Short mmCIF file of C-alpha atoms and ligand atoms in Angstrom, two decimals:
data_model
loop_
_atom_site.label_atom_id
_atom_site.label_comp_id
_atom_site.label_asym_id
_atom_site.label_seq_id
_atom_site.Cartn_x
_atom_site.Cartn_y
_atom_site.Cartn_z
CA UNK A 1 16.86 -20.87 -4.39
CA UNK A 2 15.78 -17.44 -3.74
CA UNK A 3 14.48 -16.69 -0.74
CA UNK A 4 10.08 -15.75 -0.76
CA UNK A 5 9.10 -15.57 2.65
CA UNK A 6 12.04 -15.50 5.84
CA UNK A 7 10.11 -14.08 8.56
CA UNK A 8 12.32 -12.35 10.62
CA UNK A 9 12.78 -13.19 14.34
CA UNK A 10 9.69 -11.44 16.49
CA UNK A 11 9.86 -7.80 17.10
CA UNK A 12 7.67 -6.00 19.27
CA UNK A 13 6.38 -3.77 16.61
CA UNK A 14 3.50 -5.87 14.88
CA UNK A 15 2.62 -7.59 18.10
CA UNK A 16 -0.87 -7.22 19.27
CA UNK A 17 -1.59 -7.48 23.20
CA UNK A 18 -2.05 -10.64 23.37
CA UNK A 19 0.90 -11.32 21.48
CA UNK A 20 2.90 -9.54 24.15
CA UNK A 21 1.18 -11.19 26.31
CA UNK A 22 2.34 -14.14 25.46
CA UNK A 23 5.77 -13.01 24.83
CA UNK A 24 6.29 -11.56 28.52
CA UNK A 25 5.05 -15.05 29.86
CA UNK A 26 2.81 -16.13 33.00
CA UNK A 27 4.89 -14.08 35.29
CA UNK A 28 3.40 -10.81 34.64
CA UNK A 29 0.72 -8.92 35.51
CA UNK A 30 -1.75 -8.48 32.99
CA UNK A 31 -1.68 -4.40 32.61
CA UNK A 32 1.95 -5.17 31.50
CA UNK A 33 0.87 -5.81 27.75
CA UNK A 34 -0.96 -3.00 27.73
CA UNK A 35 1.52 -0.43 28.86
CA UNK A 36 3.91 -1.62 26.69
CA UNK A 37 1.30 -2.18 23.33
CA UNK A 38 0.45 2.10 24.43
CA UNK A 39 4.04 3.05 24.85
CA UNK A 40 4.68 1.69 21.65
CA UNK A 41 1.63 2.55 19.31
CA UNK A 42 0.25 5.42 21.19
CA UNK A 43 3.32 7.23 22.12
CA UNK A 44 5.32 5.95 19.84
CA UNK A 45 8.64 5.83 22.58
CA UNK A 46 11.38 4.39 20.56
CA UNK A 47 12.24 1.29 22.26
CA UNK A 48 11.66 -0.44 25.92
CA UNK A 49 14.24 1.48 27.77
CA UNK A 50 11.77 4.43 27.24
CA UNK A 51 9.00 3.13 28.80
CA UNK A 52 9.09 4.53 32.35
CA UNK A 53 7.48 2.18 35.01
CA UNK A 54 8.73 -0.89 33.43
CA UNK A 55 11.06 -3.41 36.03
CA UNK A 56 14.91 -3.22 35.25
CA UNK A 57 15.04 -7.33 34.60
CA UNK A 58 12.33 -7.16 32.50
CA UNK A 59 13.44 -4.10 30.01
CA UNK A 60 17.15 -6.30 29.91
CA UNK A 61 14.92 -9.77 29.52
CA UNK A 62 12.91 -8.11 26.67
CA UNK A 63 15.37 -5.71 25.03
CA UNK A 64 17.27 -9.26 24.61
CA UNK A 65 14.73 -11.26 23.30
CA UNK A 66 12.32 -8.56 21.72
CA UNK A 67 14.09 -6.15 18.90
CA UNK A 68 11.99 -3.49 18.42
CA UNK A 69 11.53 -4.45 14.41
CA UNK A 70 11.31 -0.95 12.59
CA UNK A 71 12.61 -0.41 9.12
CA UNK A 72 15.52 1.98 9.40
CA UNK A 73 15.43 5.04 6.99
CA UNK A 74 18.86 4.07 4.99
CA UNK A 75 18.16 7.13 2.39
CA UNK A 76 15.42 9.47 1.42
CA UNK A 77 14.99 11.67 -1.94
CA UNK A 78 13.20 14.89 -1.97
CA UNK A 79 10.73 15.49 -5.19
CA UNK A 80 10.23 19.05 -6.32
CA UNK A 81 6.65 19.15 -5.32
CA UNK A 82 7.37 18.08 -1.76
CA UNK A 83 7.40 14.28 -2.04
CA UNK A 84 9.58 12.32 -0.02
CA UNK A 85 10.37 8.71 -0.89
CA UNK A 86 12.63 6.41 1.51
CA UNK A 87 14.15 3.77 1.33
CA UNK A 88 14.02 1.51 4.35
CA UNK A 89 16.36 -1.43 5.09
CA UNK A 90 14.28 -4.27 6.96
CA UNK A 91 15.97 -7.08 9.98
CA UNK A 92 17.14 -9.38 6.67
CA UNK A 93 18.98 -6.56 4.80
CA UNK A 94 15.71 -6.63 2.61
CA UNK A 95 14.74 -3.13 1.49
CA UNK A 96 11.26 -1.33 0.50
CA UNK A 97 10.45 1.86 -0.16
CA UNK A 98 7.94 4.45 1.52
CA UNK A 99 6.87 7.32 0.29
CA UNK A 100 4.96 10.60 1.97
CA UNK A 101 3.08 12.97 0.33
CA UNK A 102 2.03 16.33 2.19
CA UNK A 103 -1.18 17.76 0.84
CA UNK A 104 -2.91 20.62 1.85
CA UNK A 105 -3.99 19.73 6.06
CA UNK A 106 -2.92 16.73 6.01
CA UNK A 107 -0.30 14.03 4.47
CA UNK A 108 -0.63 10.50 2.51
CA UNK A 109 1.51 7.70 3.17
CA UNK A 110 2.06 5.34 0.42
CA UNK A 111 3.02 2.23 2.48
CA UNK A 112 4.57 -1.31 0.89
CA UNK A 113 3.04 -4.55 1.66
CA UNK A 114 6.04 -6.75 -0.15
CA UNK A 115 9.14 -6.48 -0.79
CA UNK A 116 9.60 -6.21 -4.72
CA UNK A 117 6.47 -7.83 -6.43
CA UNK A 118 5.61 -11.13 -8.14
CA UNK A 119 2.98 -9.98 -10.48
CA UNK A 120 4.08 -9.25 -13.88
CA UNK A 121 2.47 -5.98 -15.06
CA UNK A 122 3.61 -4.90 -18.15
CA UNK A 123 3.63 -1.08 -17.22
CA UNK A 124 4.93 -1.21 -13.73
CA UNK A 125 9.05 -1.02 -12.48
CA UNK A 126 8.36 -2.89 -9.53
CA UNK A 127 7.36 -5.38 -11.42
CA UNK A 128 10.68 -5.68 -12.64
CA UNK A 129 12.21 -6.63 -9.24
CA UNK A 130 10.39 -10.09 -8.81
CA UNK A 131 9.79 -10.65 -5.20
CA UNK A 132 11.68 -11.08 -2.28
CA UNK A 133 9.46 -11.69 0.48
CA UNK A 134 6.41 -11.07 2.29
CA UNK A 135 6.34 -8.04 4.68
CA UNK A 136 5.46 -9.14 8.32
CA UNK A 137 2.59 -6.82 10.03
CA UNK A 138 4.96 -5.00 11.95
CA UNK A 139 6.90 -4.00 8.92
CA UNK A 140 4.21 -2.67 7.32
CA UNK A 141 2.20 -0.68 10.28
CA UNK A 142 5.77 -0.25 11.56
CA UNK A 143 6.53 2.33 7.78
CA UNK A 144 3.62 4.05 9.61
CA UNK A 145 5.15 4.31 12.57
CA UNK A 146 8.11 5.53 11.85
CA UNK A 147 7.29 8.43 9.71
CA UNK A 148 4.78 9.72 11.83
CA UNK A 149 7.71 9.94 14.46
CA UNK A 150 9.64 11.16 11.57
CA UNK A 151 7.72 13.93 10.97
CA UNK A 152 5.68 14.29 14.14
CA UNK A 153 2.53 13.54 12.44
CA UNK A 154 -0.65 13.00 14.20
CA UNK A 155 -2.83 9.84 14.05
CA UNK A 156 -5.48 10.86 15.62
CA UNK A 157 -6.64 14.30 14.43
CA UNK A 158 -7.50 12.52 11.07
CA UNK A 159 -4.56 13.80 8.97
CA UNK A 160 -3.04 10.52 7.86
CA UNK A 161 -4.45 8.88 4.94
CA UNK A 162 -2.92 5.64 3.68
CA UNK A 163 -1.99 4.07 0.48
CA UNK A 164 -1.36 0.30 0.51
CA UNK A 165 0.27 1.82 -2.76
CA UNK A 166 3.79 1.08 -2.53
CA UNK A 167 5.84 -2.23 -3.68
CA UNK A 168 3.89 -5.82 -3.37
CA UNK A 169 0.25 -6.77 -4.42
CA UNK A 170 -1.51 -6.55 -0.71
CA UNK A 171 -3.68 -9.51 -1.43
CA UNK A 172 -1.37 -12.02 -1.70
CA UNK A 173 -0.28 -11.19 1.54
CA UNK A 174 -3.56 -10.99 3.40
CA UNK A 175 -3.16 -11.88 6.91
CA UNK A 176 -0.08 -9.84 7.51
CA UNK A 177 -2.20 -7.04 6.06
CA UNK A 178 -5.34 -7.06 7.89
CA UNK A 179 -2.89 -7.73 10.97
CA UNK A 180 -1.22 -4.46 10.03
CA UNK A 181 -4.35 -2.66 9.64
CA UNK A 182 -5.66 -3.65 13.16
CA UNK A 183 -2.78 -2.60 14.66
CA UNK A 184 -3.05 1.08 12.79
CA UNK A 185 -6.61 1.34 13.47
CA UNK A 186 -7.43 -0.13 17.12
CA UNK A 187 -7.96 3.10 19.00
CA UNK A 188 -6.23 1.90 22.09
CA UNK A 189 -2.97 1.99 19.64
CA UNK A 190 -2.28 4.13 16.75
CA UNK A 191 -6.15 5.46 15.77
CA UNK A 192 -6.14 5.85 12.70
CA UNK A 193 -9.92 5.31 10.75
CA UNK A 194 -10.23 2.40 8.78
CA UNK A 195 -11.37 5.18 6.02
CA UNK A 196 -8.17 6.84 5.98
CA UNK A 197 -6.86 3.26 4.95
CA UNK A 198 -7.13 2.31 1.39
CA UNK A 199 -5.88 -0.93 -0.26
CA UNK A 200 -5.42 -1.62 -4.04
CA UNK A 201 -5.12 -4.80 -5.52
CA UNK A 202 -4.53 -6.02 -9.74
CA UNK A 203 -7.44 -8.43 -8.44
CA UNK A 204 -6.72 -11.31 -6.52
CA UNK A 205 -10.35 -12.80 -6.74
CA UNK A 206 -10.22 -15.08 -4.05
CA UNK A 207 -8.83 -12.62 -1.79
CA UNK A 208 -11.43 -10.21 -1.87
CA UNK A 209 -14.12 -11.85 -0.50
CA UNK A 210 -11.55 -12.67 2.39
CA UNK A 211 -10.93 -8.95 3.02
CA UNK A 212 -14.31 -8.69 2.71
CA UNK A 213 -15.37 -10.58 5.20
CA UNK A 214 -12.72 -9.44 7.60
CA UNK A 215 -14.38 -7.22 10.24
CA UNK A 216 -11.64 -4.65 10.57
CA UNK A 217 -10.32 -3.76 7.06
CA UNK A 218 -9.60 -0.85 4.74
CA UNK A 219 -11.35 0.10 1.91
CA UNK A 220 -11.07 -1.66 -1.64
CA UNK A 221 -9.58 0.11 -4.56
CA UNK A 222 -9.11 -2.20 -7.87
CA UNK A 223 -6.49 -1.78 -10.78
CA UNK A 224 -8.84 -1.94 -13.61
CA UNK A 225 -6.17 -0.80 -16.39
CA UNK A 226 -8.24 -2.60 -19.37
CA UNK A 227 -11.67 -2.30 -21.02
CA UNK A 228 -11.28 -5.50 -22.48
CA UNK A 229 -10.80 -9.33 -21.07
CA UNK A 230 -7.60 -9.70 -23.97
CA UNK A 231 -6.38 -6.43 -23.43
CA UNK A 232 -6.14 -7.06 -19.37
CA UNK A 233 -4.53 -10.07 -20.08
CA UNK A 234 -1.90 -8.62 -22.63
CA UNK A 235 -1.05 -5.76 -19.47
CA UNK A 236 -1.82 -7.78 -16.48
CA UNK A 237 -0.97 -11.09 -17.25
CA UNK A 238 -2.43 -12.21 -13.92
CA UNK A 239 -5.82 -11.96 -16.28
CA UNK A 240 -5.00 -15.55 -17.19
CA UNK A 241 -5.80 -17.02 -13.81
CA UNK A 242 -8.03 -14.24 -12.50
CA UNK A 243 -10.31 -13.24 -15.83
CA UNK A 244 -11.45 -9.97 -15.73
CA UNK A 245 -15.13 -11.20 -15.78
CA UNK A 246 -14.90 -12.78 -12.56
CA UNK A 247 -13.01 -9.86 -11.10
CA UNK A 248 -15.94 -7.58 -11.99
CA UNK A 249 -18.41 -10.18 -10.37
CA UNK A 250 -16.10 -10.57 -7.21
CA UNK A 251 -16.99 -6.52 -6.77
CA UNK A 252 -20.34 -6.77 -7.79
CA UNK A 253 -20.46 -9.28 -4.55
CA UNK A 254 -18.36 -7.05 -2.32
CA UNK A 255 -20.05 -6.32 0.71
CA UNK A 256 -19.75 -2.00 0.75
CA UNK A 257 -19.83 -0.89 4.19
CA UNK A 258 -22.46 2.52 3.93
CA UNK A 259 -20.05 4.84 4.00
CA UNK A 260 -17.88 3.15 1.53
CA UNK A 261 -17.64 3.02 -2.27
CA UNK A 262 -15.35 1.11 -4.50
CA UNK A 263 -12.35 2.54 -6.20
CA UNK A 264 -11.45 1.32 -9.80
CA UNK A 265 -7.92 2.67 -10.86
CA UNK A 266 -7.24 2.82 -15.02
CA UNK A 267 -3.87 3.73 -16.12
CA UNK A 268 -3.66 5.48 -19.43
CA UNK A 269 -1.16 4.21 -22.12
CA UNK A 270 -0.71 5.90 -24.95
CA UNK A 271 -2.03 4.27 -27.78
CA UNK A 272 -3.07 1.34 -25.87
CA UNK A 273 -5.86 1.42 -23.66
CA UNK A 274 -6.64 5.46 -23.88
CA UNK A 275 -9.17 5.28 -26.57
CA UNK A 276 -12.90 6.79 -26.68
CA UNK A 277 -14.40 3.44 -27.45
CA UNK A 278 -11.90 2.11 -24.47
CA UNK A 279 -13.75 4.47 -21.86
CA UNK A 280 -17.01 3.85 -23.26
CA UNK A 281 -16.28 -0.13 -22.72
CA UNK A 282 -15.36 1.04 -18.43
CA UNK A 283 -18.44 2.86 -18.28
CA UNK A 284 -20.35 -0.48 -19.84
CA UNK A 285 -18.06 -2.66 -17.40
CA UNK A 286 -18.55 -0.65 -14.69
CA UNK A 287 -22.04 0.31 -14.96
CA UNK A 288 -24.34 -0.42 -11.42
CA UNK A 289 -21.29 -0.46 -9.32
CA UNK A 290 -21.15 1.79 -6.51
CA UNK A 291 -17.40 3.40 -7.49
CA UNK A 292 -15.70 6.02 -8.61
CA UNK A 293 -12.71 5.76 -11.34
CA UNK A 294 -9.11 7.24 -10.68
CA UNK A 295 -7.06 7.94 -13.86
CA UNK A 296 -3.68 7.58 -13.87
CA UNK A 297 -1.22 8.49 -16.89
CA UNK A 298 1.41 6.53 -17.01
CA UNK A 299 4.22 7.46 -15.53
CA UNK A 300 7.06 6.45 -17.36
CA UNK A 301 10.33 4.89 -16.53
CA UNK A 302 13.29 2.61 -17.87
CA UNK A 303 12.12 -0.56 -19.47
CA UNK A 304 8.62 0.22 -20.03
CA UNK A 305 7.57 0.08 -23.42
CA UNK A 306 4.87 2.43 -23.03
CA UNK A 307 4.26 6.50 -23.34
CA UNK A 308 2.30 8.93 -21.43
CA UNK A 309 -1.28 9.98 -23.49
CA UNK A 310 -0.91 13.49 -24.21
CA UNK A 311 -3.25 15.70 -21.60
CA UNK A 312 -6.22 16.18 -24.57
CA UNK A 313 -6.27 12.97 -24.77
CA UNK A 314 -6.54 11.88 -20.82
CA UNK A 315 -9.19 14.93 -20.58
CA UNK A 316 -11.52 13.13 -23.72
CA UNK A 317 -11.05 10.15 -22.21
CA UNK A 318 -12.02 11.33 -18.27
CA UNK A 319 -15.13 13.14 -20.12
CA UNK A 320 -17.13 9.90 -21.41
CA UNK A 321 -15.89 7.90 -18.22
CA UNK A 322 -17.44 10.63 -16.27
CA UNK A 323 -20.87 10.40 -17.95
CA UNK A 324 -22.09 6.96 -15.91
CA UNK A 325 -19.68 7.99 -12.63
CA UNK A 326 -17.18 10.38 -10.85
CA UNK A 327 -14.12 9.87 -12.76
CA UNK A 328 -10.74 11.87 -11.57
CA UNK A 329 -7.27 12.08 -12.63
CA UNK A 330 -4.72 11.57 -10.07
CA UNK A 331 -1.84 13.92 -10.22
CA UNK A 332 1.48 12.36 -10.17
CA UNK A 333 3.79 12.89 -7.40
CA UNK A 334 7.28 12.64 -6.66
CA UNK A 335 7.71 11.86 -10.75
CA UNK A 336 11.43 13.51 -10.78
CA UNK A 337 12.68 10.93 -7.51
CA UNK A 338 10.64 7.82 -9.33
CA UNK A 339 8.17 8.21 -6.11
CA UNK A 340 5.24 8.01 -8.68
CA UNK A 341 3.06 5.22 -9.02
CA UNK A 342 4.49 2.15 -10.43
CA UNK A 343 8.12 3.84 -10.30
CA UNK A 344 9.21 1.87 -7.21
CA UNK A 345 12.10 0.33 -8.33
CA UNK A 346 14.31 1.39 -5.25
CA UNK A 347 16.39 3.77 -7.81
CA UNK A 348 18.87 4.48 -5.62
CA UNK A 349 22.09 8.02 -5.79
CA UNK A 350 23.72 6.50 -9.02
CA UNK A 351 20.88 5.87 -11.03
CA UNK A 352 18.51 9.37 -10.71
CA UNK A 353 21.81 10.88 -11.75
CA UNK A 354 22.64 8.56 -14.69
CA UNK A 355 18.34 9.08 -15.41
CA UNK A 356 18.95 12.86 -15.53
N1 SAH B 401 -0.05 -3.98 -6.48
C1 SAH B 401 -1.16 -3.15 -6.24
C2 SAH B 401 -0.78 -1.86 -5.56
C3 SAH B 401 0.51 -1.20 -5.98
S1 SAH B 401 0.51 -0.51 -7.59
C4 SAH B 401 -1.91 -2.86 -7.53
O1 SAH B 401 -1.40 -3.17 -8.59
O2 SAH B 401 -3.01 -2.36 -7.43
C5 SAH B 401 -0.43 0.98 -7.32
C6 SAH B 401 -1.10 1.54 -8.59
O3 SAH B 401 -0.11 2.01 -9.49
C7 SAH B 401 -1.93 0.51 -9.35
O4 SAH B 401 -3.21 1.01 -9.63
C8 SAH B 401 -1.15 0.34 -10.64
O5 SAH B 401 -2.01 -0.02 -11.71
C9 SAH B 401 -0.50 1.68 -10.81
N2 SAH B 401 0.69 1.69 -11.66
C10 SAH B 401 1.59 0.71 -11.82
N3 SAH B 401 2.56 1.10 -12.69
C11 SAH B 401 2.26 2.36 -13.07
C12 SAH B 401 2.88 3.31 -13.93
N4 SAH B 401 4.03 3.05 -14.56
N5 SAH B 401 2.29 4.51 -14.08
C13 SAH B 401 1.14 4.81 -13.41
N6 SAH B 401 0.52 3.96 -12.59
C14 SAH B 401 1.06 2.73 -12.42
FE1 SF4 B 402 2.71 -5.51 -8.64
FE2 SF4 B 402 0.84 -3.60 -8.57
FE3 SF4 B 402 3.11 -3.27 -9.99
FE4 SF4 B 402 1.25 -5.01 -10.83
S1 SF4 B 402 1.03 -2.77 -10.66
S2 SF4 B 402 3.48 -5.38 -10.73
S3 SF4 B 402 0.50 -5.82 -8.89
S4 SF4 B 402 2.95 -3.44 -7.78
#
């Protein structure tokens, strides 16, 4: 049978302090946990025997027991526009893929939250994997982690935004997630604002009024990708269980914090879901919701029986949306290294070149 959900053995990355706590034992003082949850998050020193000030038997007792748990870079591909898209190898030989984005001031990580994906989406490669596992909290903060050392970014001068973007639907994976974004947000540790965090989900209805609910969380964005309840089920098949009515009603019920707003994300197949009456039917759906919409054109890939809309067509379409809200188009990125959205299908030396 294959294998969903092997944790691998506790790593030090993904512990909170009072998981260290616990891990160190009785024995120790209490501003232990601490120095070692700072030396980890805040100055991001690469393992234990870093950590100056910490006893000889305890660094050996630790670095024994306690692997430090991040992803190791096993390859990275470089996109014209100045993508970057890695592929990490996890503990279990598992591997996900990361990718960074530099923008103008400041850079977007587009983080994984599975490994591979068990929602079916009809437009999507990761879909095609299937899915291998949950990702623990450590390995997702921990893709975080170890490109900002990568790349010497800063957390704290508010130049990281995350993407919970990348393989896996987040909310079916909820506690490792909010666990995650504690760890990236608690100021003690890697400070990042819970604004710069964004999460998108094809709408696991139950789920969201968990996240929403959770006191430390990032914000919502929704795959929408439909204007109709038969046409969401034809892309998302994941309609069937969670109807697109509901879905609409679980975000009516969302509880916006004031500086937040929702985020509905439509991607544009030619032919398919890219016509005027379609974006007059999101404005209708939409309507009285505090959001704005996010176009996407497809981006395209092997096995997807779909095409891009031409540009005309994704401009028409942006125009009615943007009558009732702020509607954008999101530029691709990373399209020629399958970095894109939906292209993360870990397409690895042989394929790009067999793809080119
Ligand atoms: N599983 C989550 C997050 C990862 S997918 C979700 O589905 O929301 C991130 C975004 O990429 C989603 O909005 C999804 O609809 C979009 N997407 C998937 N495949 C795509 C493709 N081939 N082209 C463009 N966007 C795609
Ligand atoms: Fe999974 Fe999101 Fe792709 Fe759907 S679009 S298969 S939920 S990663």
């Amino acid at each position: 049978m294959k294998e969903v959900n092997a944790p691998p053995a506790n790593t030090l990355v993904g512990m909170e302090i009072a998981d260290i706590e616990r891990a160190l034992g009785p024995s120790e003082p209490r501003f232990r946990a601490r120095q070692i949850y700072q030396a980890i998050y805040q100055q991001r020193l690469p393992g234990l025997e870093s950590i100056s000030g910490l006893p000889k038997a305890l660094r050996t007792r630790l670095a024994e027991t306690l692997p430090t748990g991040l992803p190791v870079p096993e390859r990275f591909y470089d996109s014209a526009d100045g993508t970057r898209r890695y592929l990490l190898k996890l503990a279990d030989g598992k591997t996900i893929e990361t990718v960074l984005m530099p923008e103008e001031g400041r850079v977007t990580l587009c983080i994984s939250t599975q490994a591979g994906c068990p929602v079916n989406c009809k437009f999507c490669l990761t879909a095609l994997i299937g899915l291998d596992r949950n990702l623990t909290a450590g390995e997702i903060a921990g893709q975080v982690l170890l490109l900002a050392t990568l790349h010497g970014l800063s957390h704290s001068e508010g130049r990281i935004n995350i993407v919970m973007m990348g393989q896996g639907e987040p909310l079916l994976n909820l506690d490792n997630v909010l666990k995650a974004t504690r760890l990236l947000t608690d100021p003690a540790g890697m400070a990042i604002a819970p604004r710069r965090i964004t999460l998108s989900t094809s709408g696991i209805i139950p789920k969201i009024a968990e996240l929403g609910a959770a006191p430390v969380r990032p914000k919502l964005a929704i795959s929408l990708n439909a204007s109709t309840e038969e046409q969401r089920r034809e892309l998302m098949p994941i309609t069937r269980k969670y109807h697109l009515r509901d879905l609409l009603e679980a975000c009516r019920a969302y509880p916006l914090r004031p500086w937040e707003k929702l985020t509905f994300e439509y991607v544009l197949l030619g032919g398919v879901n890219d016509t005027d009456a379609d974006a007059r039917r999101v404005g209708k759906l939409l309507a009285g919701l505090n959001c704005t919409v996010n176009l996407i054109a497809l981006n395209p890939g092997p096995g997807i029986p779909y095409e891009t809309p031409r540009p005309e067509r994704v401009a028409a379409f942006q125009e009615i949306v943007r009558r009732g809200m702020p509607c954008f188009l999101r530029k691709p990125r990373g399209l020629d290294i399958f970095a894109a959205c939906g292209q993360l299908k870990r397409m690895a030396d042989q394929d790009l070149v067999h793809l080119a």
